[in-house]
Coordinates of C-alpha atoms in Angstrom, one line a residue:
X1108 CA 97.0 142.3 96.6
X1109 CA 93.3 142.6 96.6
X1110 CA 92.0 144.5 99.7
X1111 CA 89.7 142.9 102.6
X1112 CA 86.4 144.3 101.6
X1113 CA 87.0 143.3 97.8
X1114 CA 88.4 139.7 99.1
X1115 CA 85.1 139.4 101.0
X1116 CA 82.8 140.6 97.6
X1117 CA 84.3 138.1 96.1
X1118 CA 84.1 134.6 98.2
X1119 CA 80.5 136.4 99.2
X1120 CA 79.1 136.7 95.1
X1121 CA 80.4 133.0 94.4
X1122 CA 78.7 131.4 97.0
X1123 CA 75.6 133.6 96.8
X1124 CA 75.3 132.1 93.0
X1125 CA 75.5 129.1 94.2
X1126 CA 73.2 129.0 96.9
X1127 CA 70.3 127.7 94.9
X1128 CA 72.1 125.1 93.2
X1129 CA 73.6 123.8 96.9
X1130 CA 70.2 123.8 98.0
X1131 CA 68.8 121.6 95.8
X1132 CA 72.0 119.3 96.2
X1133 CA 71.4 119.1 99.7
X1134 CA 67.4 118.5 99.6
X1135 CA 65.8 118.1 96.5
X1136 CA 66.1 117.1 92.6
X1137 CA 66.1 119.3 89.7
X1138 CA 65.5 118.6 86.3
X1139 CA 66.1 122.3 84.2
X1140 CA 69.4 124.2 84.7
X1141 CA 69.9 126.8 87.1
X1142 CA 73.3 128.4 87.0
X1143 CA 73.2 129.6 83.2
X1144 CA 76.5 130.8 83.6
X1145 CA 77.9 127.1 84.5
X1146 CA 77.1 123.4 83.2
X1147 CA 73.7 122.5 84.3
X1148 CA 73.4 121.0 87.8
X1149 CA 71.5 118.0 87.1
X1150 CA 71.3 116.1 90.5
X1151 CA 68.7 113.6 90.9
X1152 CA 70.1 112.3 94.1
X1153 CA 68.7 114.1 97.6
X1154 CA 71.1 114.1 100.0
X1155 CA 68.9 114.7 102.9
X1156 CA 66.0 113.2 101.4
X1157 CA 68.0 109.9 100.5
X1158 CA 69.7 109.2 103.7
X1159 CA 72.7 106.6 103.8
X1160 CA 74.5 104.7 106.1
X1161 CA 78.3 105.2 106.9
X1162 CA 80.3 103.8 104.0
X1163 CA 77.4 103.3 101.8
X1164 CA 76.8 106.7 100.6
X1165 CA 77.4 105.8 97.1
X1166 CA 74.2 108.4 95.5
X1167 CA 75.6 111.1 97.7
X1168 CA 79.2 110.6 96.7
X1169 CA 77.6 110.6 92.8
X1170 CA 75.3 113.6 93.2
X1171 CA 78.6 115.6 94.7
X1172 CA 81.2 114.4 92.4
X1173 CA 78.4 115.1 89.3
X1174 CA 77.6 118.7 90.4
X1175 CA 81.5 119.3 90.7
X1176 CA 82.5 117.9 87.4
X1177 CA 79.1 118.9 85.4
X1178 CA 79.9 122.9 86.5
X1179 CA 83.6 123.2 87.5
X1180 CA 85.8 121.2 86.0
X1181 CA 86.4 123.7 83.5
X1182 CA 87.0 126.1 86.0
X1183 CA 90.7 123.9 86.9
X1184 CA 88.7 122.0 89.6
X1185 CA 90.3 118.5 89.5
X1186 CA 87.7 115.6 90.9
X1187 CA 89.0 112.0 92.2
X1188 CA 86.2 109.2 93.2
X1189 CA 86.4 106.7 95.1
X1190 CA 89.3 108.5 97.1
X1191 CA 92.3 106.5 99.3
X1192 CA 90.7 103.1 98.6
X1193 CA 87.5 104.2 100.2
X1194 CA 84.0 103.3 97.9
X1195 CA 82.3 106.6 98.9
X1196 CA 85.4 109.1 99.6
X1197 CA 86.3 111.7 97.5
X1198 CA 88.8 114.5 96.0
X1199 CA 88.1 117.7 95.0
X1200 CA 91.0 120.4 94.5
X1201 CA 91.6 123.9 92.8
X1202 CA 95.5 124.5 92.6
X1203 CA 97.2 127.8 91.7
X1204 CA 100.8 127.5 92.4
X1205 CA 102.5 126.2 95.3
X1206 CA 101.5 127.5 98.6
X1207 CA 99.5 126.9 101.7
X1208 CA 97.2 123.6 101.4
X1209 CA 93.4 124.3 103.4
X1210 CA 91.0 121.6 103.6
X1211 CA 87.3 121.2 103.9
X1212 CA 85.6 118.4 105.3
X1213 CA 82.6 117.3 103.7
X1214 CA 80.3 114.7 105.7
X1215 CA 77.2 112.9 103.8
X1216 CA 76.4 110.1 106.2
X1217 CA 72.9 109.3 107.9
X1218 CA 71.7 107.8 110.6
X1219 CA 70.4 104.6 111.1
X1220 CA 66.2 104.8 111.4
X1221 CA 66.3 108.7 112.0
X1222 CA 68.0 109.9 108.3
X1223 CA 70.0 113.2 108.6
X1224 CA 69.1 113.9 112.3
X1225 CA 72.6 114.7 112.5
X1226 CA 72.4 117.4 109.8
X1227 CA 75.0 116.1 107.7
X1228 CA 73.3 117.5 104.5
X1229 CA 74.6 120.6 105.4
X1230 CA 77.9 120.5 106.5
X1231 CA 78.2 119.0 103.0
X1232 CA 76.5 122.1 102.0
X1233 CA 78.4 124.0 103.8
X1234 CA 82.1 122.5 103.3
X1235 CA 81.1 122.6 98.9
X1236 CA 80.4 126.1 99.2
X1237 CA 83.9 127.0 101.4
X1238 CA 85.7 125.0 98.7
X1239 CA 84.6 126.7 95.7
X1240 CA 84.7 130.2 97.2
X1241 CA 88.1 129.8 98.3
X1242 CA 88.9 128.4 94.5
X1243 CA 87.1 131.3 93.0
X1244 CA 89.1 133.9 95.5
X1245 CA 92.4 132.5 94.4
X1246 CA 91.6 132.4 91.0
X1247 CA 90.3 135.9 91.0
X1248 CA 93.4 137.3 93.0
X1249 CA 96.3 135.3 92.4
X1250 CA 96.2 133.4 96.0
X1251 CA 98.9 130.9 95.6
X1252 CA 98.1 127.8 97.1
X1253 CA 95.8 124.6 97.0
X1254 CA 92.3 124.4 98.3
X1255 CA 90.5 121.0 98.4
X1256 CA 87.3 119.5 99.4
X1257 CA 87.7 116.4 100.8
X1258 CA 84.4 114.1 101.3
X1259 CA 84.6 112.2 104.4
X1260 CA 82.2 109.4 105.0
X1261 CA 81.3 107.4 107.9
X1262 CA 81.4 109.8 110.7
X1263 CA 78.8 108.4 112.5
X1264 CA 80.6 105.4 113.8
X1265 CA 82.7 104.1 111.0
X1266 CA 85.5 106.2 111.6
X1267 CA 86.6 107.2 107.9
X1268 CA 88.6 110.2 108.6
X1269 CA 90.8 108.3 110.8
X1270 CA 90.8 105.6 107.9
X1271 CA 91.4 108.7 105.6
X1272 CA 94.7 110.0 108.3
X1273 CA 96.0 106.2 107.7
X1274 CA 95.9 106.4 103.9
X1275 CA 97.7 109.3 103.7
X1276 CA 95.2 111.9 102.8
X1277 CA 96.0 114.5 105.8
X1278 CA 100.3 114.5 104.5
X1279 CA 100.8 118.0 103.6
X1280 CA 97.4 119.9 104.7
X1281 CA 98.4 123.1 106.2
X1282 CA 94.5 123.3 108.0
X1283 CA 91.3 121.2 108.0
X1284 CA 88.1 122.9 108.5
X1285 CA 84.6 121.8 108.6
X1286 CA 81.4 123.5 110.3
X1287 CA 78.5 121.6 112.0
X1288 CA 74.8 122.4 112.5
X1289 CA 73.4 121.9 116.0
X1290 CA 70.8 123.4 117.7
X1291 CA 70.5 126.2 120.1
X1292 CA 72.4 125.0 123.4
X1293 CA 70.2 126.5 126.7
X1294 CA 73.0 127.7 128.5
X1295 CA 74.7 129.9 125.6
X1296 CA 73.6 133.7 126.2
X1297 CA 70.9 134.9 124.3
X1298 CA 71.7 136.0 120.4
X1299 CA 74.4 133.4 120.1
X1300 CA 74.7 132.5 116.2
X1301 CA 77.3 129.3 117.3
X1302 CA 80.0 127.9 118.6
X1303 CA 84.0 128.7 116.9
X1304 CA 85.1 126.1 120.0
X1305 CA 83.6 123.8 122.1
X1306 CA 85.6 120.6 122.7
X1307 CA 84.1 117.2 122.5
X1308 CA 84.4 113.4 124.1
X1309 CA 86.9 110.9 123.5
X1310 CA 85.1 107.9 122.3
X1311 CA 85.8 104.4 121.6
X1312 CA 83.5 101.3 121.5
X1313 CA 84.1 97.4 121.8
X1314 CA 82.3 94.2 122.1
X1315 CA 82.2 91.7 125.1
X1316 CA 81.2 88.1 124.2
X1317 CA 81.0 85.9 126.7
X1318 CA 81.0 82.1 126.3
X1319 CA 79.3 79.9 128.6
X1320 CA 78.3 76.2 128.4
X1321 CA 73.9 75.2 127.2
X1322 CA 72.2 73.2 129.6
X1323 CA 68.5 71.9 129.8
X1324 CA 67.3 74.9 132.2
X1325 CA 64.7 72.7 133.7
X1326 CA 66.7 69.1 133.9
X1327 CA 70.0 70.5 134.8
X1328 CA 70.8 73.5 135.3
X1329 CA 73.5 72.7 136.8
X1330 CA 75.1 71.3 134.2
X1331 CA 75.3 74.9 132.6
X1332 CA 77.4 77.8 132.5
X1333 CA 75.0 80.6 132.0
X1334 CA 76.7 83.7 129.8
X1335 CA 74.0 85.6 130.1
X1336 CA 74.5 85.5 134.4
X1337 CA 78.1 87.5 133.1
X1338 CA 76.4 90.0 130.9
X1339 CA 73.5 90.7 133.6
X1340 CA 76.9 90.7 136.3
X1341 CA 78.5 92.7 133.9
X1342 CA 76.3 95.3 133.6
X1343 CA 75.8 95.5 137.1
X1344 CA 79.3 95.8 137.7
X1345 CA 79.7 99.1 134.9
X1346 CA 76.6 100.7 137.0
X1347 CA 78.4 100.7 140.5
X1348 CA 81.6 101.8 138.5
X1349 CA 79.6 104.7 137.4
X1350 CA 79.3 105.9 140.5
X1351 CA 83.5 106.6 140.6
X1352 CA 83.9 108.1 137.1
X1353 CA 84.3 112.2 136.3
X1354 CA 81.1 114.1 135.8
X1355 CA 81.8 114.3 132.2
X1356 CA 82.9 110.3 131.6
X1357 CA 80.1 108.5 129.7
X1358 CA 79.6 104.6 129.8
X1359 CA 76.7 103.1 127.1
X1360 CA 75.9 99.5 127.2
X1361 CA 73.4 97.5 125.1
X1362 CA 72.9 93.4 126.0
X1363 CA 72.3 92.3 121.7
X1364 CA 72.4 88.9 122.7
X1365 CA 71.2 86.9 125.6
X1366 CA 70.0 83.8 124.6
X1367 CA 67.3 82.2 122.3
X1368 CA 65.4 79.8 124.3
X1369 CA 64.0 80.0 127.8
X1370 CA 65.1 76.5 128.8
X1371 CA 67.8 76.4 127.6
X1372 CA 71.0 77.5 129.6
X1373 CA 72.4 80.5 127.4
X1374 CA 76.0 79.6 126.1
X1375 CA 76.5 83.2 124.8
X1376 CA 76.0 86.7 125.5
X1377 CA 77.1 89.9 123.9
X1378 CA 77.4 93.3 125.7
X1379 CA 78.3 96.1 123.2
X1380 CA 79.8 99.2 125.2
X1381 CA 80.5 102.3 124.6
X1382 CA 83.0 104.3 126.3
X1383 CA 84.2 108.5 126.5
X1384 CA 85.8 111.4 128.5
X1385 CA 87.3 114.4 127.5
X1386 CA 90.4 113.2 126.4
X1387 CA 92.4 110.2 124.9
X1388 CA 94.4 109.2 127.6
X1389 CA 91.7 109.4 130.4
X1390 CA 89.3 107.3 127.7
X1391 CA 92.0 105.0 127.7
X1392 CA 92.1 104.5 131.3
X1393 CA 87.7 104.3 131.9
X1394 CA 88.1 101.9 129.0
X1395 CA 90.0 99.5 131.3
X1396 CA 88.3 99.9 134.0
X1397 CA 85.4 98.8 132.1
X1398 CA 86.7 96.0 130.2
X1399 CA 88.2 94.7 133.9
X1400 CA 84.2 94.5 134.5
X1401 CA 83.9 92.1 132.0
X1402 CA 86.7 90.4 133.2
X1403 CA 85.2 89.7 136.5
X1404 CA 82.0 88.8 135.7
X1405 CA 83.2 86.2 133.2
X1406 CA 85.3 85.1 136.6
X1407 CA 82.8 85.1 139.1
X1408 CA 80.8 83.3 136.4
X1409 CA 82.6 80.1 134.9
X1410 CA 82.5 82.1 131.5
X1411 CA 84.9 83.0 129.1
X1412 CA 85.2 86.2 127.2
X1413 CA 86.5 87.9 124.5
X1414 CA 87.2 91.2 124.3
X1415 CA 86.8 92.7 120.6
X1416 CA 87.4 96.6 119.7
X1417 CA 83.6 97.7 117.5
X1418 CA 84.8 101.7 116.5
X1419 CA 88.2 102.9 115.7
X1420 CA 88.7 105.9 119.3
X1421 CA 87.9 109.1 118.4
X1422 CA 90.2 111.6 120.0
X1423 CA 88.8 114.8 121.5
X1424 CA 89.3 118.3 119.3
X1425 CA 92.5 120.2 120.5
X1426 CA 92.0 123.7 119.5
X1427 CA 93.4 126.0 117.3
X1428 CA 93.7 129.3 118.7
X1429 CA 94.4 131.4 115.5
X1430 CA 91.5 129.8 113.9
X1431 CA 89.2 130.0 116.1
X1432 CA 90.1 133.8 118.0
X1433 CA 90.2 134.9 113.9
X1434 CA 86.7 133.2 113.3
X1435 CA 85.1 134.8 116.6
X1436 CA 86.7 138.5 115.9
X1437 CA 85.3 138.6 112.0
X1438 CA 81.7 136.9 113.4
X1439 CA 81.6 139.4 115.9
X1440 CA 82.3 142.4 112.9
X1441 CA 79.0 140.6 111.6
X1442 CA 77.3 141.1 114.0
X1443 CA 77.2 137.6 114.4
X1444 CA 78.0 136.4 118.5
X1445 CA 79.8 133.1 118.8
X1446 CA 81.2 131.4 121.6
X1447 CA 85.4 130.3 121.5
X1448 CA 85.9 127.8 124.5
X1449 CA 89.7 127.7 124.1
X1450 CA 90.4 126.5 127.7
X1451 CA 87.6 123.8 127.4
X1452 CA 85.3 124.7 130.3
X1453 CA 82.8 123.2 128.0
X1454 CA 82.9 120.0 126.8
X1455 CA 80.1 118.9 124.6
X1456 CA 78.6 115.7 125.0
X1457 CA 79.6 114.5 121.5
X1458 CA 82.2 112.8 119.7
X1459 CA 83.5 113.0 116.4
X1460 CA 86.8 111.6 114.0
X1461 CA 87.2 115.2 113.4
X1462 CA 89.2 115.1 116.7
X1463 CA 91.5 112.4 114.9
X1464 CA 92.3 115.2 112.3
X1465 CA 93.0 117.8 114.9
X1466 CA 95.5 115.8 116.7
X1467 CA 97.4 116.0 113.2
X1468 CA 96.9 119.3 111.8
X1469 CA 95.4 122.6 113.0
X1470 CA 92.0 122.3 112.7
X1471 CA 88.2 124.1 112.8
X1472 CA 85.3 122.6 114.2
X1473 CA 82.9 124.9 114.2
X1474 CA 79.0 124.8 115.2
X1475 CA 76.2 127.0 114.0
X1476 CA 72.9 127.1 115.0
X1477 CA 69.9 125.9 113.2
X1478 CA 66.1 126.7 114.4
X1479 CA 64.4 124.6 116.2
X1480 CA 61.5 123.6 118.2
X1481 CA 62.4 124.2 121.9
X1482 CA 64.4 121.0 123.9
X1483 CA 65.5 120.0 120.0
X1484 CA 68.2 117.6 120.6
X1485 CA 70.1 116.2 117.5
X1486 CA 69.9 112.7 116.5
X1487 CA 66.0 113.0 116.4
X1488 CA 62.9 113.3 113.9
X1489 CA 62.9 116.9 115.2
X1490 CA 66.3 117.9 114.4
X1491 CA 66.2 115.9 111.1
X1492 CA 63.3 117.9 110.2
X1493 CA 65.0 121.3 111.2
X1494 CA 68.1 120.3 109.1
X1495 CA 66.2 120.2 105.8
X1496 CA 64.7 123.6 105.8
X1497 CA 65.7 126.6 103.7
X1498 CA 66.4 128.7 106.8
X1499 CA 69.0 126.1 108.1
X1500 CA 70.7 125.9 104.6
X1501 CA 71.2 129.4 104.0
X1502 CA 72.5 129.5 107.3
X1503 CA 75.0 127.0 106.3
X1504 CA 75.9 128.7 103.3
X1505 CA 76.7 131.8 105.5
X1506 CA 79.0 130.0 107.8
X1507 CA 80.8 128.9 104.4
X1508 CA 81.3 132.6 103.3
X1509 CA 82.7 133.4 106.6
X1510 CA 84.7 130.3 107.0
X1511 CA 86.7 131.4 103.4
X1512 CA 87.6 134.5 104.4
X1513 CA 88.9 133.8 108.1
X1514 CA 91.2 131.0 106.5
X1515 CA 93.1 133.5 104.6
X1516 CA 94.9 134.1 107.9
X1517 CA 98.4 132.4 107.8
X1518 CA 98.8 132.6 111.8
X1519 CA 97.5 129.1 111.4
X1520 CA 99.9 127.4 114.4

């Protein structure tokens, strides 16, 4: 069995080669080869620099599958496109015998307006390099086991790993991992390289439409049944129910539709909410409340409304302890600090499907810190900006060395 320090050499020199060839995946083309020892990597897709929308990330579902077939496919690396029925999903795997079966996350998804202000680019990075560092480890060693890289796309919204849990993809996994770039929280103590666990929001989303009855607003009004009276009550209602919710609940509302005309009586109005807290059940319970607000106001009103779900919940992330103790011990031996919030003191103000895959395997959700500007929040031009820089991606690439060699650890439950 090969020893710690030559396990780590190993995971360490494959991903170091391919460092430059991730980078230019994640944020630029190239034309010329640049792993002479492989196929040539000849992306011409950007990830960062081509942002896509959830399930339409067709060029960055190309430009991984490409630089996985083009340079490891000889290697035993096994690619499947267009994975569980989903467009832009896909299956990467490296099997040597039976054994335990570890799975990265890859996520490739942009933002609407902003691009990659959520930094996908590099947990894509980030979850190719873990992937083919583990393979290259087992190969080298005699690991048994399977390692795959799973690409996961519509996070922001869409919900695709939950679609991915319902198609079966999750049956058998021993451990999903996946690490996410975010910037410096405030309140973490000075030094801090991440995050091994911080738990995150409960989320789920629906739409309100309420139907009312058009009227001449001038002539008579009173011959109306005005909808968008039952948004505006609505809305009113959700703000005094604020006031009664935990700390941490969160309650979002847009108005998309009010009306189209003046003087005329609006006959329908749409409220799209969004609703978390910190775990499934309690979610459950604020989203009732809220819908009940609805509910009234289409009383009170004359309206009608119906009540349609817009996001598949998210669940929060339930922690693994082995994981994320063995993650925060071998960081430390780094020199690298991160912070393990195992009895969720914490709880980011976030939500992500990667909660859906905890509730069904041991999982890793790790976070690692990216520079930026000062009061740098994600989901902005700022953060977008930071993600795309070759300080962030090698800091990606680092978390991926590290994540390979924690996962070894079979005290996985």
């Amino acid at each position: 069995m090969a020893t710690q320090t030559r396990m780590e050499e190993n995971i360490s020199r494959t991903i170091d080669t391919l460092s430059a060839s991730l980078r230019e995946l994640s944020l630029k083309a190239r034309k010329k080869p640049i792993l002479p020892t492989l196929y040539s990597v000849l992306t011409t897709v950007q990830i960062h620099q081509n942002p896509e929308l959830c399930y339409g990330e067709h060029m960055a579902h190309n430009a991984i599958c490409n630089y996985l077939v083009q340079n490891f496919s000889l290697y035993g690396i096994t690619v499947v496109r267009k994975a569980y029925g989903l467009e832009t999903s896909f299956l990467a795997e490296y099997v040597n015998r039976d054994g335990e079966v570890v799975d990265f996350c890859a996520e490739y998804d942009a933002l609407p307006e902003i691009g990659h202000g959520c930094g996908h680019n590099l947990i894509a990075i980030s979850s190719i390099a873990s992937f083919l560092g583990l393979a290259a480890l087992m190969e080298r060693t005699g690991i048994p086991g399977k390692v795959r890289l799973l690409g996961t796309p519509a996070e922001e919204g869409g919900g695709g790993k939950i679609k991915l849990i319902e198609a079966g993809a999750l049956k058998g996994t021993t451990a999903s991992l996946m690490s996410h770039p975010t910037p410096q929280f405030p309140h973490m103590p000075a030094g801090s390289a991440g995050i091994a666990f911080g738990s995150c929001l409960a989320a789920t989303g629906f739409l309100a439409n309420f139907i009312g009855k058009p009227a001449h607003a001038a002539q008579m009004p009173w011959a109306g049944v005005n909808a968008l009276d039952a948004a505006t009550l609505a809305y009113q209602a959700v703000g005094l129910l604020r006031k009664h919710i935990r700390p941490s609940d969160r309650i979002n509302i847009i108005v998309p539709e009010g009306g189209t005309a003046h003087n005329i009586i609006p006959a329908k109005a749409q409220i799209r909410v969004n609703v978390r807290s910190e775990t499934l059940k309690e979610m459950n319970a604020l989203r009732e409340r809220v819908e009940n607000c609805m509910k009234g106001a289409a009383l009170a009103t004359g309206c009608e409304v119906d009540i349609v779900p817009a996001m598949d919940p998210y669940a929060d992330i339930r922690p693994n302890e082995s994981l994320c103790t063995e993650f925060t011990r071998y960081m430390g031996s780094k020199g690298m600090k991160y912070y393990c919030d195992l009895q969720k003191k914490d709880i980011g103000a976030f939500s992500t499907d990667m909660g859906n895959i905890s509730y069904e395997v041991p999982s890793f959700h790790g976070h690692f810190f990216i520079p930026t500007p000062p009061g740098t929040a994600m989901h902005t031009e700022a953060f977008r900006d930071a993600a795309k820089t070759e300080e962030a991606h090698d800091i990606a690439i680092f978390a991926a060395q590290v994540k390979d060699y924690f996962e070894k650890d079979k005290k996985l439950r």
